[in-house]
């Protein structure tokens, strides 16, 4: 926000511009700036710095809703289904998450249910080797549902704590591919007692308003319990998660910030809010 | 859609004559909203709205159109013109091989688009060689090799222990020696703010003299598109853009942002995961899609 010190309409427009250029989206940006206007009047705020603080608070408040912790616990099989559109970072994130959970003492297994894309299985194999994670896979062209089924059997018989399922990227409007995902969900529901503990939607921080369509359609297809936002090490702010929290109540569980196995960290609302406005 | 919204604004307008400033501003509020929702860059939207307002205010409403149709026509024309023409040509080197370099952020579709482009050029009678210059991403070389096999197009690789610059030079030398007239360099995805990796691309350019440096951009990219395009253009000088994943429902406003900030044409669009899903870029279709 500029070197302005006094409060006028131009300042509110600047706040709106900051939010829109951070991919927050027009509707949510206008809502937030109206809230700041309200509090400015009520609290008799008089400087740009104070307004910035209020905005930061309101964003952090919005993002604090929901459960930001991963729903895994010892003593049962925790199935985590990972979904999302093409190229967002699902496979890489599974490598990171699997490794992190293993460091935390969980027995982890991974399922290579992307049997479609060239070298998808090899890519996941490399990550699992790096992290020391067991991998269940078939061959390219195999039925992804069969891989999931086998992985569930193996995870149960080997008393695994967490099973991470990697799926092929798919655009949310491809009905036949979304049907394939629903089938995978049904198999997990049937074979793993109370179904997946988490269905995580992986979102690329460079994505614009289409992220809302992704959240909506993946939620409708398989139910989504949380988001992992990747590529936050770039210049994109990832503001779409505000609209996603607002409209679809999906909490962000992790942030991916690089291409190494340890570049995954927990989501902290205040931190994210601060970086959104810089 | 935007046409209906503008029609609604003008429905109380009686008679024709000239468009007043007040009428145009009301319509422009809707256009601004539509462009921002479509992910067009904030600054690009501002400039566009100013330009179109200037052209629309005081303009005579044509006999055959309603005021709303007149505004929509101006907006659509300006947008289409901004998107550039249909230029899906790869400039060829005077002396083969022609070198094409594919660059862009992680996951944008470079490897898939490299294979698609090779297939497209092979159909046009060229003899392409794919070069696996991504030594970082696990199984990246394997991915390109699998695609090359599917297309019966050779893939040059020196494994993942050599530098991408050496691989690119090796690919060019291999092409000259073995009669390939086109080399397509698939590079690793990288952040535009990663100085070391951007320098690597500058080195490849310096040593391989590509005829075309194409920025591969994911059509769902939001406001960050300007930052990425600007930096890649500054560092390398781009010759064109490939916009991928347009087979989804993203409005694709990044197309306008990238064109506005680099001045370079969008040459192709990725319309699916299959290797035949590469199409020329149609500016008028893109304009309609962005407006919604
Ligand atoms: N800079 C950065 N790059 C990332 C991050 N996460 C993933 N990537 C990169 O993004 C690219 C795509 O990652 P993948 O894991 O293959 O993505 P995916 O969603 O599995 O892709 P598909 O299976 O093809 O849909 C790779 O180059 C990764 O290294 C991140 O947090 N930061
Ligand atoms: N639906 C659709 N998917 C695409 C398109 N182009 C690429 N993809 C998919 O997007 C994902 C990423 O493609 P890649 O070719 O691996 O992307 P990349 O830029 O080489 O990725 P990095 O090398 O990791 O930077 C894969 O799942 C591709 O199949 C397209 O036009 N439409
Ligand atoms: Mg993957
Ligand atoms: Mg690649």
Coordinates of C-alpha atoms and ligand atoms in Angstrom, one line a residue:
Chain A
X1 CA 0.0 0.0 0.0
X2 CA 1.4 3.4 -1.1
X3 CA 3.1 6.0 1.1
X4 CA -0.3 7.5 1.8
X5 CA -1.0 8.3 5.4
X6 CA -4.5 9.6 5.2
X7 CA -7.7 7.7 4.6
X8 CA -9.7 8.4 1.5
X9 CA -11.5 6.5 -1.2
X10 CA -8.3 6.1 -3.2
X11 CA -6.8 4.2 -0.3
X12 CA -9.7 1.7 -0.2
X13 CA -9.3 1.3 -4.0
X14 CA -5.6 0.5 -3.5
X15 CA -6.5 -2.2 -0.9
X16 CA -8.9 -3.7 -3.4
X17 CA -6.3 -3.6 -6.2
X18 CA -3.8 -5.4 -3.8
X19 CA -6.3 -8.1 -3.2
X20 CA -7.4 -8.6 -6.8
X21 CA -3.8 -8.8 -8.0
X22 CA -3.2 -11.4 -5.3
X23 CA -6.0 -13.5 -7.1
X24 CA -8.5 -13.0 -4.2
X25 CA -11.2 -12.4 -6.8
X26 CA -13.4 -9.3 -7.2
X27 CA -16.3 -10.5 -5.0
X28 CA -14.2 -11.5 -2.0
X29 CA -12.0 -8.5 -2.4
X30 CA -15.0 -6.1 -2.3
X31 CA -16.4 -7.9 0.7
X32 CA -13.1 -7.6 2.6
X33 CA -12.6 -3.9 1.7
X34 CA -16.2 -3.2 2.8
X35 CA -15.4 -4.9 6.1
X36 CA -12.4 -2.6 6.5
X37 CA -14.5 0.4 5.6
X38 CA -17.0 -0.6 8.4
X39 CA -14.2 -1.0 11.0
X40 CA -12.6 2.2 9.9
X41 CA -15.7 4.1 10.8
X42 CA -16.5 2.1 13.9
X43 CA -13.0 2.2 15.3
X44 CA -12.2 5.7 14.1
X45 CA -9.1 4.6 12.3
X46 CA -6.9 7.3 10.9
X47 CA -3.9 5.9 9.1
X48 CA -3.1 3.6 6.1
X49 CA -1.0 1.4 8.4
X50 CA -4.0 0.8 10.6
X51 CA -6.2 -0.1 7.7
X52 CA -3.6 -2.5 6.4
X53 CA -3.5 -4.1 9.9
X54 CA -7.3 -4.5 10.0
X55 CA -7.3 -6.1 6.5
X56 CA -4.6 -8.5 7.6
X57 CA -6.7 -9.4 10.7
X58 CA -9.9 -9.9 8.7
X59 CA -8.1 -12.2 6.2
X60 CA -6.5 -14.2 9.0
X61 CA -9.9 -14.5 10.6
X62 CA -11.5 -15.8 7.4
X63 CA -8.7 -18.3 6.9
X64 CA -8.8 -19.6 10.5
X65 CA -12.0 -21.4 10.0
X66 CA -12.0 -25.2 9.7
X67 CA -9.6 -27.9 10.6
X68 CA -6.1 -27.2 9.3
X69 CA -4.6 -30.3 10.9
X70 CA -4.3 -33.5 8.9
X71 CA -6.8 -36.1 10.1
X72 CA -4.5 -39.0 10.8
X73 CA -4.2 -41.1 13.9
X74 CA -2.4 -44.2 15.0
X75 CA -4.3 -47.4 15.5
X76 CA -6.2 -47.4 12.2
X77 CA -5.6 -47.2 8.5
X78 CA -5.7 -43.6 7.4
X79 CA -6.4 -43.4 3.7
X80 CA -5.6 -40.0 2.0
X81 CA -6.8 -39.6 -1.6
X82 CA -4.9 -36.9 -3.5
X83 CA -6.7 -35.2 -6.5
X84 CA -6.4 -32.2 -8.7
X85 CA -6.0 -30.9 -12.2
X86 CA -2.9 -31.5 -14.4
X87 CA 0.5 -30.4 -13.4
X88 CA -0.3 -28.8 -10.0
X89 CA 2.1 -30.9 -8.0
X90 CA 0.2 -34.0 -6.7
X91 CA 3.0 -36.5 -7.2
X92 CA 5.7 -34.3 -5.8
X93 CA 3.5 -33.4 -2.8
X94 CA 2.8 -37.0 -2.0
X95 CA 6.6 -37.6 -1.9
X96 CA 6.9 -34.7 0.5
X97 CA 3.9 -35.6 2.7
X98 CA 4.8 -39.3 2.8
X99 CA 8.3 -38.4 3.9
X100 CA 7.1 -36.0 6.5
X101 CA 4.6 -38.5 8.0
X102 CA 7.3 -41.1 8.1
X103 CA 9.6 -38.7 10.0
X104 CA 6.7 -38.3 12.4
X105 CA 6.7 -42.0 13.1
X106 CA 3.8 -43.2 10.9
X107 CA 4.1 -46.3 8.7
X108 CA 3.5 -45.0 5.2
X109 CA 2.5 -46.7 2.0
X110 CA 1.9 -45.0 -1.4
X111 CA -0.3 -46.1 -4.3
X112 CA 0.5 -45.2 -7.9
X113 CA -3.0 -44.8 -9.3
X114 CA -1.9 -42.6 -12.2
X115 CA -1.6 -45.4 -14.7
X116 CA -2.2 -43.0 -17.7
X117 CA 0.5 -40.3 -18.0
X118 CA 3.9 -41.1 -19.5
X119 CA 6.4 -42.1 -16.8
X120 CA 4.0 -41.2 -13.9
X121 CA 4.8 -44.4 -12.1
X122 CA 8.6 -44.0 -12.5
X123 CA 8.3 -40.4 -11.2
X124 CA 6.5 -41.6 -8.1
X125 CA 8.9 -44.5 -7.7
X126 CA 11.8 -42.0 -7.5
X127 CA 10.1 -40.0 -4.8
X128 CA 9.3 -43.1 -2.8
X129 CA 12.9 -44.3 -3.1
X130 CA 14.1 -40.9 -1.9
X131 CA 11.8 -40.9 1.1
X132 CA 12.1 -44.6 1.9
X133 CA 8.4 -45.2 1.3
X134 CA 6.7 -48.5 0.2
X135 CA 5.0 -48.2 -3.2
X136 CA 2.2 -50.3 -4.7
X137 CA 2.0 -50.0 -8.5
X138 CA 1.0 -51.9 -11.5
X139 CA 2.1 -51.0 -15.1
X140 CA 1.3 -48.1 -17.3
X141 CA -2.2 -48.6 -18.8
X142 CA -3.4 -50.7 -15.9
X143 CA -6.8 -50.0 -14.3
X144 CA -6.3 -47.3 -11.6
X145 CA -9.2 -48.9 -9.6
X146 CA -7.3 -52.2 -9.5
X147 CA -4.2 -50.4 -8.1
X148 CA -6.3 -48.7 -5.4
X149 CA -8.0 -52.0 -4.5
X150 CA -4.6 -53.8 -4.2
X151 CA -3.1 -51.0 -2.2
X152 CA -5.9 -51.1 0.3
X153 CA -5.5 -54.8 0.7
X154 CA -1.8 -54.5 1.2
X155 CA -2.1 -51.5 3.6
X156 CA -4.5 -53.4 5.8
X157 CA -2.6 -56.7 5.8
X158 CA 0.7 -54.9 6.5
X159 CA -0.8 -52.7 9.2
X160 CA 0.1 -49.5 7.5
X161 CA -0.8 -46.2 9.3
X162 CA -1.2 -43.9 6.3
X163 CA -1.9 -44.8 2.6
X164 CA -1.4 -42.0 0.2
X165 CA -3.1 -42.4 -3.2
X166 CA -1.7 -40.5 -6.2
X167 CA -4.2 -40.0 -9.0
X168 CA -3.8 -38.8 -12.6
X169 CA -4.3 -35.1 -13.2
X170 CA -7.7 -34.3 -14.7
X171 CA -9.5 -31.1 -15.7
X172 CA -12.6 -30.9 -13.5
X173 CA -15.0 -30.6 -16.5
X174 CA -14.0 -34.0 -18.0
X175 CA -17.0 -36.0 -16.9
X176 CA -15.6 -39.5 -17.7
X177 CA -12.4 -38.8 -15.8
X178 CA -14.4 -37.5 -12.8
X179 CA -16.5 -40.7 -13.0
X180 CA -13.2 -42.6 -12.7
X181 CA -12.4 -40.7 -9.6
X182 CA -15.8 -41.4 -8.1
X183 CA -15.3 -45.1 -8.7
X184 CA -11.9 -44.9 -6.8
X185 CA -13.7 -43.1 -3.9
X186 CA -16.4 -45.9 -3.8
X187 CA -13.7 -48.5 -3.6
X188 CA -12.1 -46.8 -0.7
X189 CA -15.5 -46.4 1.0
X190 CA -16.2 -50.1 0.5
X191 CA -12.8 -51.6 1.4
X192 CA -11.6 -49.2 4.1
X193 CA -14.4 -49.2 6.7
X194 CA -15.3 -45.5 7.0
X195 CA -13.7 -44.3 3.8
X196 CA -10.8 -41.9 3.3
X197 CA -9.8 -39.7 6.3
X198 CA -8.8 -37.0 3.9
X199 CA -9.5 -36.2 0.2
X200 CA -6.9 -33.5 -0.5
X201 CA -7.3 -31.1 -3.5
X202 CA -3.9 -29.9 -4.7
X203 CA -4.0 -26.4 -6.0
X204 CA -1.3 -24.5 -7.8
X205 CA -0.7 -21.0 -6.3
X206 CA -0.4 -19.5 -9.8
X207 CA -4.0 -20.5 -10.6
X208 CA -6.6 -17.8 -10.9
X209 CA -10.4 -17.9 -10.5
X210 CA -10.6 -21.3 -12.1
X211 CA -9.5 -22.7 -8.7
X212 CA -13.1 -22.1 -7.6
X213 CA -14.5 -24.3 -10.3
X214 CA -11.9 -26.9 -9.4
X215 CA -12.9 -26.8 -5.7
X216 CA -16.6 -27.0 -6.6
X217 CA -16.5 -29.9 -9.1
X218 CA -13.9 -32.0 -7.2
X219 CA -16.0 -31.5 -4.0
X220 CA -19.1 -32.6 -5.9
X221 CA -17.4 -35.7 -7.3
X222 CA -15.5 -37.1 -4.4
X223 CA -16.0 -34.8 -1.5
X224 CA -12.9 -32.8 -0.6
X225 CA -11.7 -32.3 3.0
X226 CA -8.8 -29.9 2.5
X227 CA -6.4 -28.2 0.2
X228 CA -2.7 -28.3 -0.4
X229 CA -1.4 -25.1 -2.0
X230 CA 1.8 -25.7 -4.1
X231 CA 4.4 -23.5 -5.7
X232 CA 4.1 -20.8 -3.1
X233 CA 7.8 -20.1 -3.6
X234 CA 7.0 -18.2 -6.8
X235 CA 5.5 -14.7 -6.9
X236 CA 1.9 -15.8 -7.1
X237 CA 0.0 -15.1 -3.9
X238 CA -2.6 -17.9 -3.9
X239 CA -5.4 -15.5 -2.9
X240 CA -7.9 -17.9 -4.5
X241 CA -8.0 -19.9 -1.2
X242 CA -9.9 -17.0 0.4
X243 CA -12.8 -17.5 -2.0
X244 CA -12.5 -21.3 -1.6
X245 CA -12.7 -21.0 2.2
X246 CA -15.6 -18.6 2.0
X247 CA -17.7 -20.6 -0.5
X248 CA -16.7 -24.2 -0.1
X249 CA -15.4 -24.2 3.5
X250 CA -12.2 -26.0 2.5
X251 CA -9.3 -25.4 4.8
X252 CA -5.7 -25.3 3.6
X253 CA -3.6 -28.0 5.3
X254 CA -0.2 -27.5 3.8
X255 CA 1.9 -25.2 1.6
X256 CA 4.4 -26.6 -0.9
X257 CA 7.3 -24.2 -1.3
X258 CA 9.8 -25.9 -3.6
X259 CA 10.9 -29.0 -5.4
X260 CA 12.8 -30.8 -2.7
X261 CA 11.4 -33.6 -0.4
X262 CA 11.3 -31.3 2.7
X263 CA 9.7 -28.3 1.1
X264 CA 6.3 -28.7 2.6
X265 CA 5.0 -26.8 5.6
X266 CA 1.9 -26.3 7.7
X267 CA -0.5 -23.6 6.9
X268 CA -0.6 -20.7 9.3
X269 CA -3.5 -18.2 8.7
X270 CA -1.6 -15.1 10.1
X271 CA 1.6 -15.9 8.1
X272 CA -0.4 -16.4 4.9
X273 CA -2.4 -13.2 5.5
X274 CA 0.8 -11.2 6.0
X275 CA 2.5 -12.5 2.9
X276 CA -0.7 -11.9 0.8
X277 CA -0.4 -8.2 1.5
X278 CA 3.3 -7.6 1.0
Chain B
X1 CA -23.1 -13.7 -20.1
X2 CA -21.6 -10.3 -20.8
X3 CA -23.9 -9.5 -23.8
X4 CA -27.0 -10.1 -21.6
X5 CA -25.6 -7.9 -18.9
X6 CA -24.9 -5.0 -21.2
X7 CA -28.3 -5.5 -22.9
X8 CA -29.8 -5.2 -19.5
X9 CA -28.0 -1.9 -18.8
X10 CA -29.2 -0.4 -22.1
X11 CA -32.7 -1.8 -22.1
X12 CA -34.1 1.5 -20.8
X13 CA -32.3 3.5 -23.4
X14 CA -34.7 5.0 -25.9
X15 CA -33.7 5.9 -29.4
X16 CA -30.3 5.9 -30.9
X17 CA -27.9 8.6 -31.8
X18 CA -24.6 8.8 -29.9
X19 CA -23.4 6.8 -26.9
X20 CA -23.1 9.1 -23.9
X21 CA -20.3 8.8 -21.3
X22 CA -22.8 7.7 -18.6
X23 CA -24.1 4.9 -20.8
X24 CA -20.6 3.7 -21.7
X25 CA -19.3 3.8 -18.1
X26 CA -22.2 1.7 -16.9
X27 CA -21.4 -0.9 -19.6
X28 CA -17.6 -0.7 -18.9
X29 CA -18.2 -1.6 -15.2
X30 CA -19.6 -4.9 -16.4
X31 CA -16.8 -5.4 -18.9
X32 CA -14.2 -4.7 -16.2
X33 CA -15.8 -7.2 -13.9
X34 CA -15.9 -9.8 -16.7
X35 CA -12.3 -9.4 -17.5
X36 CA -11.1 -9.6 -13.9
X37 CA -13.2 -12.7 -13.3
X38 CA -11.5 -14.1 -16.4
X39 CA -8.1 -13.5 -14.8
X40 CA -6.9 -10.7 -17.1
X41 CA -4.2 -8.7 -15.3
X42 CA -5.5 -5.7 -13.2
X43 CA -3.3 -3.2 -15.1
X44 CA -4.1 -4.6 -18.5
X45 CA -7.9 -4.4 -17.7
X46 CA -7.5 -0.7 -16.7
X47 CA -5.7 0.2 -19.9
X48 CA -8.2 -1.8 -22.0
X49 CA -11.2 -0.1 -20.4
X50 CA -9.7 3.3 -20.9
X51 CA -9.0 2.6 -24.5
X52 CA -12.5 1.2 -25.2
X53 CA -14.3 4.0 -23.3
X54 CA -12.5 6.5 -25.5
X55 CA -13.5 4.8 -28.6
X56 CA -17.1 4.2 -27.5
X57 CA -18.1 7.5 -26.0
X58 CA -19.6 9.8 -28.6
X59 CA -19.5 7.1 -31.3
X60 CA -22.5 7.0 -33.6
X61 CA -24.7 3.9 -33.0
X62 CA -24.8 2.1 -36.3
X63 CA -28.2 1.8 -38.1
X64 CA -28.4 -1.9 -37.7
X65 CA -27.4 -2.1 -34.0
X66 CA -28.8 -1.3 -30.7
X67 CA -26.6 0.8 -28.3
X68 CA -25.8 -2.4 -26.4
X69 CA -24.8 -4.2 -29.5
X70 CA -22.6 -1.3 -30.5
X71 CA -20.7 -1.4 -27.2
X72 CA -20.3 -5.1 -27.3
X73 CA -19.1 -4.9 -30.9
X74 CA -16.4 -2.3 -29.9
X75 CA -15.3 -4.3 -26.9
X76 CA -15.1 -7.5 -28.9
X77 CA -13.2 -5.9 -31.8
X78 CA -10.7 -4.2 -29.5
X79 CA -10.1 -7.5 -27.6
X80 CA -9.7 -9.5 -30.7
X81 CA -7.2 -7.0 -32.2
X82 CA -5.3 -7.0 -28.9
X83 CA -5.0 -10.8 -29.0
X84 CA -3.2 -10.5 -32.3
X85 CA -3.6 -12.6 -35.5
X86 CA -3.5 -16.3 -36.1
X87 CA 0.3 -17.0 -36.4
X88 CA 0.8 -20.6 -35.9
X89 CA 4.1 -20.7 -37.9
X90 CA 7.5 -21.8 -36.6
X91 CA 10.2 -19.6 -38.3
X92 CA 12.7 -21.9 -39.9
X93 CA 16.5 -21.4 -39.9
X94 CA 18.1 -20.5 -43.2
X95 CA 20.5 -23.4 -42.7
X96 CA 19.0 -26.4 -40.8
X97 CA 18.5 -27.4 -38.1
X98 CA 15.9 -25.0 -36.8
X99 CA 16.1 -25.0 -33.0
X100 CA 12.9 -24.4 -30.9
X101 CA 13.3 -23.9 -27.1
X102 CA 10.3 -24.5 -24.8
X103 CA 10.4 -22.7 -21.5
X104 CA 8.0 -21.9 -18.6
X105 CA 7.0 -22.5 -15.1
X106 CA 6.7 -25.9 -13.5
X107 CA 3.9 -28.1 -14.7
X108 CA 2.7 -25.7 -17.5
X109 CA 2.8 -28.4 -20.1
X110 CA 6.3 -28.0 -21.8
X111 CA 7.1 -31.7 -22.2
X112 CA 3.7 -32.6 -23.5
X113 CA 3.7 -29.6 -25.8
X114 CA 7.2 -30.4 -27.1
X115 CA 6.0 -33.8 -28.2
X116 CA 2.8 -32.3 -29.7
X117 CA 4.8 -29.7 -31.6
X118 CA 7.2 -32.4 -32.9
X119 CA 4.3 -34.4 -34.2
X120 CA 2.8 -31.3 -35.8
X121 CA 6.0 -30.4 -37.6
X122 CA 6.6 -34.0 -38.7
X123 CA 3.1 -33.9 -40.4
X124 CA 4.4 -30.9 -42.2
X125 CA 7.3 -32.9 -43.6
X126 CA 10.0 -31.9 -41.1
X127 CA 12.3 -34.4 -39.5
X128 CA 12.2 -33.4 -35.8
X129 CA 14.5 -34.4 -32.9
X130 CA 13.3 -34.0 -29.4
X131 CA 16.0 -33.1 -26.8
X132 CA 15.6 -34.0 -23.1
X133 CA 17.2 -31.1 -21.3
X134 CA 15.4 -31.5 -18.0
X135 CA 17.9 -33.2 -15.7
X136 CA 16.1 -32.2 -12.5
X137 CA 12.5 -33.6 -12.4
X138 CA 12.3 -37.3 -11.6
X139 CA 11.7 -39.4 -14.7
X140 CA 11.4 -36.3 -16.9
X141 CA 13.8 -37.8 -19.5
X142 CA 11.8 -41.0 -19.4
X143 CA 8.5 -39.1 -19.9
X144 CA 9.9 -37.5 -23.1
X145 CA 11.3 -40.8 -24.3
X146 CA 7.9 -42.5 -23.9
X147 CA 6.2 -39.7 -25.8
X148 CA 8.8 -39.8 -28.5
X149 CA 8.3 -43.6 -28.9
X150 CA 4.6 -43.1 -29.2
X151 CA 5.2 -40.7 -32.1
X152 CA 8.2 -42.6 -33.6
X153 CA 10.2 -39.4 -33.1
X154 CA 13.8 -39.8 -31.8
X155 CA 14.7 -38.3 -28.4
X156 CA 18.3 -37.1 -27.8
X157 CA 19.4 -37.5 -24.2
X158 CA 22.8 -37.5 -22.3
X159 CA 21.1 -38.7 -19.1
X160 CA 20.6 -36.6 -16.0
X161 CA 24.2 -36.1 -15.0
X162 CA 25.1 -33.7 -17.8
X163 CA 24.3 -30.0 -17.8
X164 CA 21.3 -28.9 -19.8
X165 CA 23.5 -26.6 -21.8
X166 CA 25.7 -29.5 -22.9
X167 CA 22.7 -31.6 -23.7
X168 CA 21.2 -28.8 -25.9
X169 CA 24.5 -28.3 -27.7
X170 CA 24.8 -32.1 -28.1
X171 CA 21.3 -32.3 -29.5
X172 CA 22.1 -29.6 -32.1
X173 CA 25.3 -31.3 -33.2
X174 CA 23.5 -34.6 -33.4
X175 CA 20.8 -33.1 -35.6
X176 CA 23.4 -31.5 -37.9
X177 CA 25.3 -34.7 -38.2
X178 CA 22.3 -37.0 -38.8
X179 CA 20.1 -34.8 -41.0
X180 CA 17.4 -33.7 -38.6
X181 CA 16.1 -30.3 -39.7
X182 CA 14.3 -29.4 -36.4
X183 CA 15.4 -29.7 -32.8
X184 CA 12.9 -29.1 -30.0
X185 CA 14.5 -28.5 -26.6
X186 CA 12.4 -29.5 -23.7
X187 CA 13.7 -27.6 -20.6
X188 CA 12.9 -28.1 -16.9
X189 CA 10.2 -26.0 -15.4
X190 CA 11.5 -23.1 -13.3
X191 CA 10.5 -20.0 -11.4
X192 CA 11.1 -16.7 -13.3
X193 CA 12.7 -15.5 -10.0
X194 CA 15.2 -18.3 -9.8
X195 CA 18.3 -16.4 -11.1
X196 CA 20.5 -19.4 -11.5
X197 CA 18.0 -21.4 -13.5
X198 CA 17.1 -18.3 -15.6
X199 CA 20.8 -17.9 -16.3
X200 CA 20.9 -21.5 -17.4
X201 CA 18.3 -20.7 -20.1
X202 CA 20.2 -17.7 -21.2
X203 CA 23.3 -19.9 -21.6
X204 CA 21.3 -22.4 -23.7
X205 CA 20.1 -19.6 -25.9
X206 CA 23.6 -18.2 -26.3
X207 CA 25.1 -21.5 -27.3
X208 CA 22.3 -22.9 -29.4
X209 CA 20.8 -19.9 -31.2
X210 CA 17.2 -21.0 -31.2
X211 CA 15.0 -19.6 -34.0
X212 CA 12.0 -19.8 -31.6
X213 CA 11.8 -19.4 -27.8
X214 CA 8.3 -20.3 -26.8
X215 CA 6.9 -19.6 -23.4
X216 CA 4.5 -22.4 -22.4
X217 CA 1.7 -20.9 -20.2
X218 CA -1.1 -22.7 -18.3
X219 CA -4.4 -21.2 -19.4
X220 CA -5.6 -21.2 -15.8
X221 CA -2.8 -18.8 -14.6
X222 CA -4.1 -15.8 -12.7
X223 CA -2.7 -12.4 -12.0
X224 CA 0.9 -13.8 -11.9
X225 CA 0.9 -14.3 -15.6
X226 CA 2.3 -10.7 -16.2
X227 CA 5.2 -11.3 -13.8
X228 CA 6.2 -14.6 -15.4
X229 CA 5.8 -13.4 -19.0
X230 CA 7.7 -10.1 -18.3
X231 CA 10.7 -11.9 -16.7
X232 CA 11.0 -14.6 -19.3
X233 CA 10.8 -12.0 -22.0
X234 CA 13.3 -9.7 -20.4
X235 CA 15.8 -12.6 -19.8
X236 CA 15.4 -14.4 -23.2
X237 CA 13.4 -12.4 -25.6
X238 CA 10.4 -14.6 -26.5
X239 CA 9.2 -15.4 -30.0
X240 CA 5.8 -16.8 -29.0
X241 CA 3.6 -18.5 -26.5
X242 CA 1.8 -21.8 -26.3
X243 CA -1.3 -21.6 -24.1
X244 CA -2.1 -25.1 -22.6
X245 CA -5.1 -26.8 -21.0
X246 CA -7.7 -24.8 -22.8
X247 CA -9.8 -27.9 -23.0
X248 CA -11.2 -27.0 -19.5
X249 CA -13.5 -24.2 -18.4
X250 CA -10.9 -21.6 -17.5
X251 CA -11.7 -18.3 -19.2
X252 CA -8.0 -17.9 -20.0
X253 CA -7.5 -14.2 -19.4
X254 CA -3.8 -14.9 -19.0
X255 CA -3.7 -15.0 -22.8
X256 CA -4.5 -11.2 -22.9
X257 CA -2.1 -10.4 -20.1
X258 CA 0.8 -12.3 -21.7
X259 CA 0.2 -10.8 -25.1
X260 CA -0.2 -7.3 -23.7
X261 CA 3.1 -7.5 -21.7
X262 CA 5.3 -9.2 -24.2
X263 CA 3.8 -8.2 -27.6
X264 CA 4.5 -11.8 -28.8
X265 CA 1.9 -13.9 -30.5
X266 CA 0.2 -16.9 -29.0
X267 CA 1.1 -19.5 -31.6
X268 CA -0.6 -22.6 -30.4
X269 CA -3.1 -23.9 -27.9
X270 CA -3.1 -27.2 -26.0
X271 CA -6.5 -28.7 -26.1
X272 CA -6.0 -32.0 -24.3
X273 CA -3.6 -34.5 -23.0
X274 CA -3.4 -36.5 -26.3
X275 CA -0.5 -35.7 -28.6
X276 CA -2.8 -34.6 -31.4
X277 CA -4.4 -32.0 -29.2
X278 CA -2.5 -28.9 -30.5
X279 CA -4.4 -26.3 -32.4
X280 CA -3.6 -22.9 -33.9
X281 CA -4.6 -19.9 -31.8
X282 CA -7.8 -18.1 -32.9
X283 CA -7.9 -14.6 -31.4
X284 CA -11.6 -14.0 -32.0
X285 CA -12.6 -17.3 -30.2
X286 CA -10.3 -16.4 -27.4
X287 CA -11.8 -12.9 -27.1
X288 CA -15.3 -14.4 -26.8
X289 CA -14.1 -16.9 -24.3
X290 CA -12.5 -14.3 -22.1
X291 CA -15.5 -12.0 -22.2
X292 CA -17.7 -14.9 -21.1
Ligands
LIG1 N1 8.6 -24.5 -7.4 C1 7.8 -25.5 -7.0 N2 7.6 -26.5 -7.9 C2 6.8 -27.5 -7.6 C3 6.1 -27.5 -6.3 N3 5.4 -28.7 -6.3 C4 5.5 -29.3 -7.4 N4 6.4 -28.6 -8.2 C5 6.8 -28.9 -9.6 O1 5.7 -28.9 -10.4 C6 5.9 -29.8 -11.5 C7 4.7 -30.7 -11.6 O2 4.7 -31.6 -10.4 P1 4.0 -33.0 -10.4 O3 4.1 -33.5 -9.0 O4 4.4 -33.8 -11.6 O5 2.4 -32.5 -10.6 P2 1.2 -33.5 -10.8 O6 0.0 -32.8 -10.3 O7 1.4 -34.8 -10.2 O8 1.1 -33.6 -12.4 P3 0.2 -34.6 -13.2 O9 0.3 -35.9 -12.6 O10 0.8 -34.6 -14.6 O11 -1.2 -34.1 -13.2 C8 7.2 -30.5 -11.2 O12 8.2 -29.9 -12.0 C9 7.4 -30.3 -9.7 O13 8.8 -30.3 -9.4 C10 6.4 -26.5 -5.4 O14 5.8 -26.4 -4.2 N5 7.2 -25.5 -5.8
LIG2 N1 -6.0 -31.4 -20.2 C1 -4.8 -31.0 -20.7 N2 -3.7 -31.4 -20.0 C2 -2.5 -31.1 -20.5 C3 -2.3 -30.2 -21.6 N3 -1.0 -30.0 -21.8 C4 -0.3 -30.7 -20.8 N4 -1.2 -31.3 -20.0 C5 -1.0 -32.2 -18.8 O1 -0.4 -31.3 -17.9 C6 0.4 -32.1 -17.0 C7 1.8 -31.4 -17.0 O2 2.4 -31.6 -18.3 P1 3.9 -31.6 -18.5 O3 4.2 -31.7 -20.0 O4 4.5 -32.7 -17.7 O5 4.4 -30.2 -18.0 P2 5.8 -29.6 -17.9 O6 5.7 -28.2 -18.1 O7 6.8 -30.3 -18.8 O8 6.2 -29.9 -16.4 P3 7.6 -29.7 -15.7 O9 8.6 -30.3 -16.6 O10 7.5 -30.4 -14.4 O11 7.8 -28.2 -15.5 C8 0.4 -33.5 -17.6 O12 -0.5 -34.2 -16.8 C9 0.0 -33.3 -19.0 O13 -0.7 -34.4 -19.5 C10 -3.5 -29.8 -22.3 O14 -3.4 -29.0 -23.3 N5 -4.7 -30.2 -21.8
LIG3 MG1 1.3 -36.7 -11.0
LIG4 MG1 8.5 -31.3 -18.3

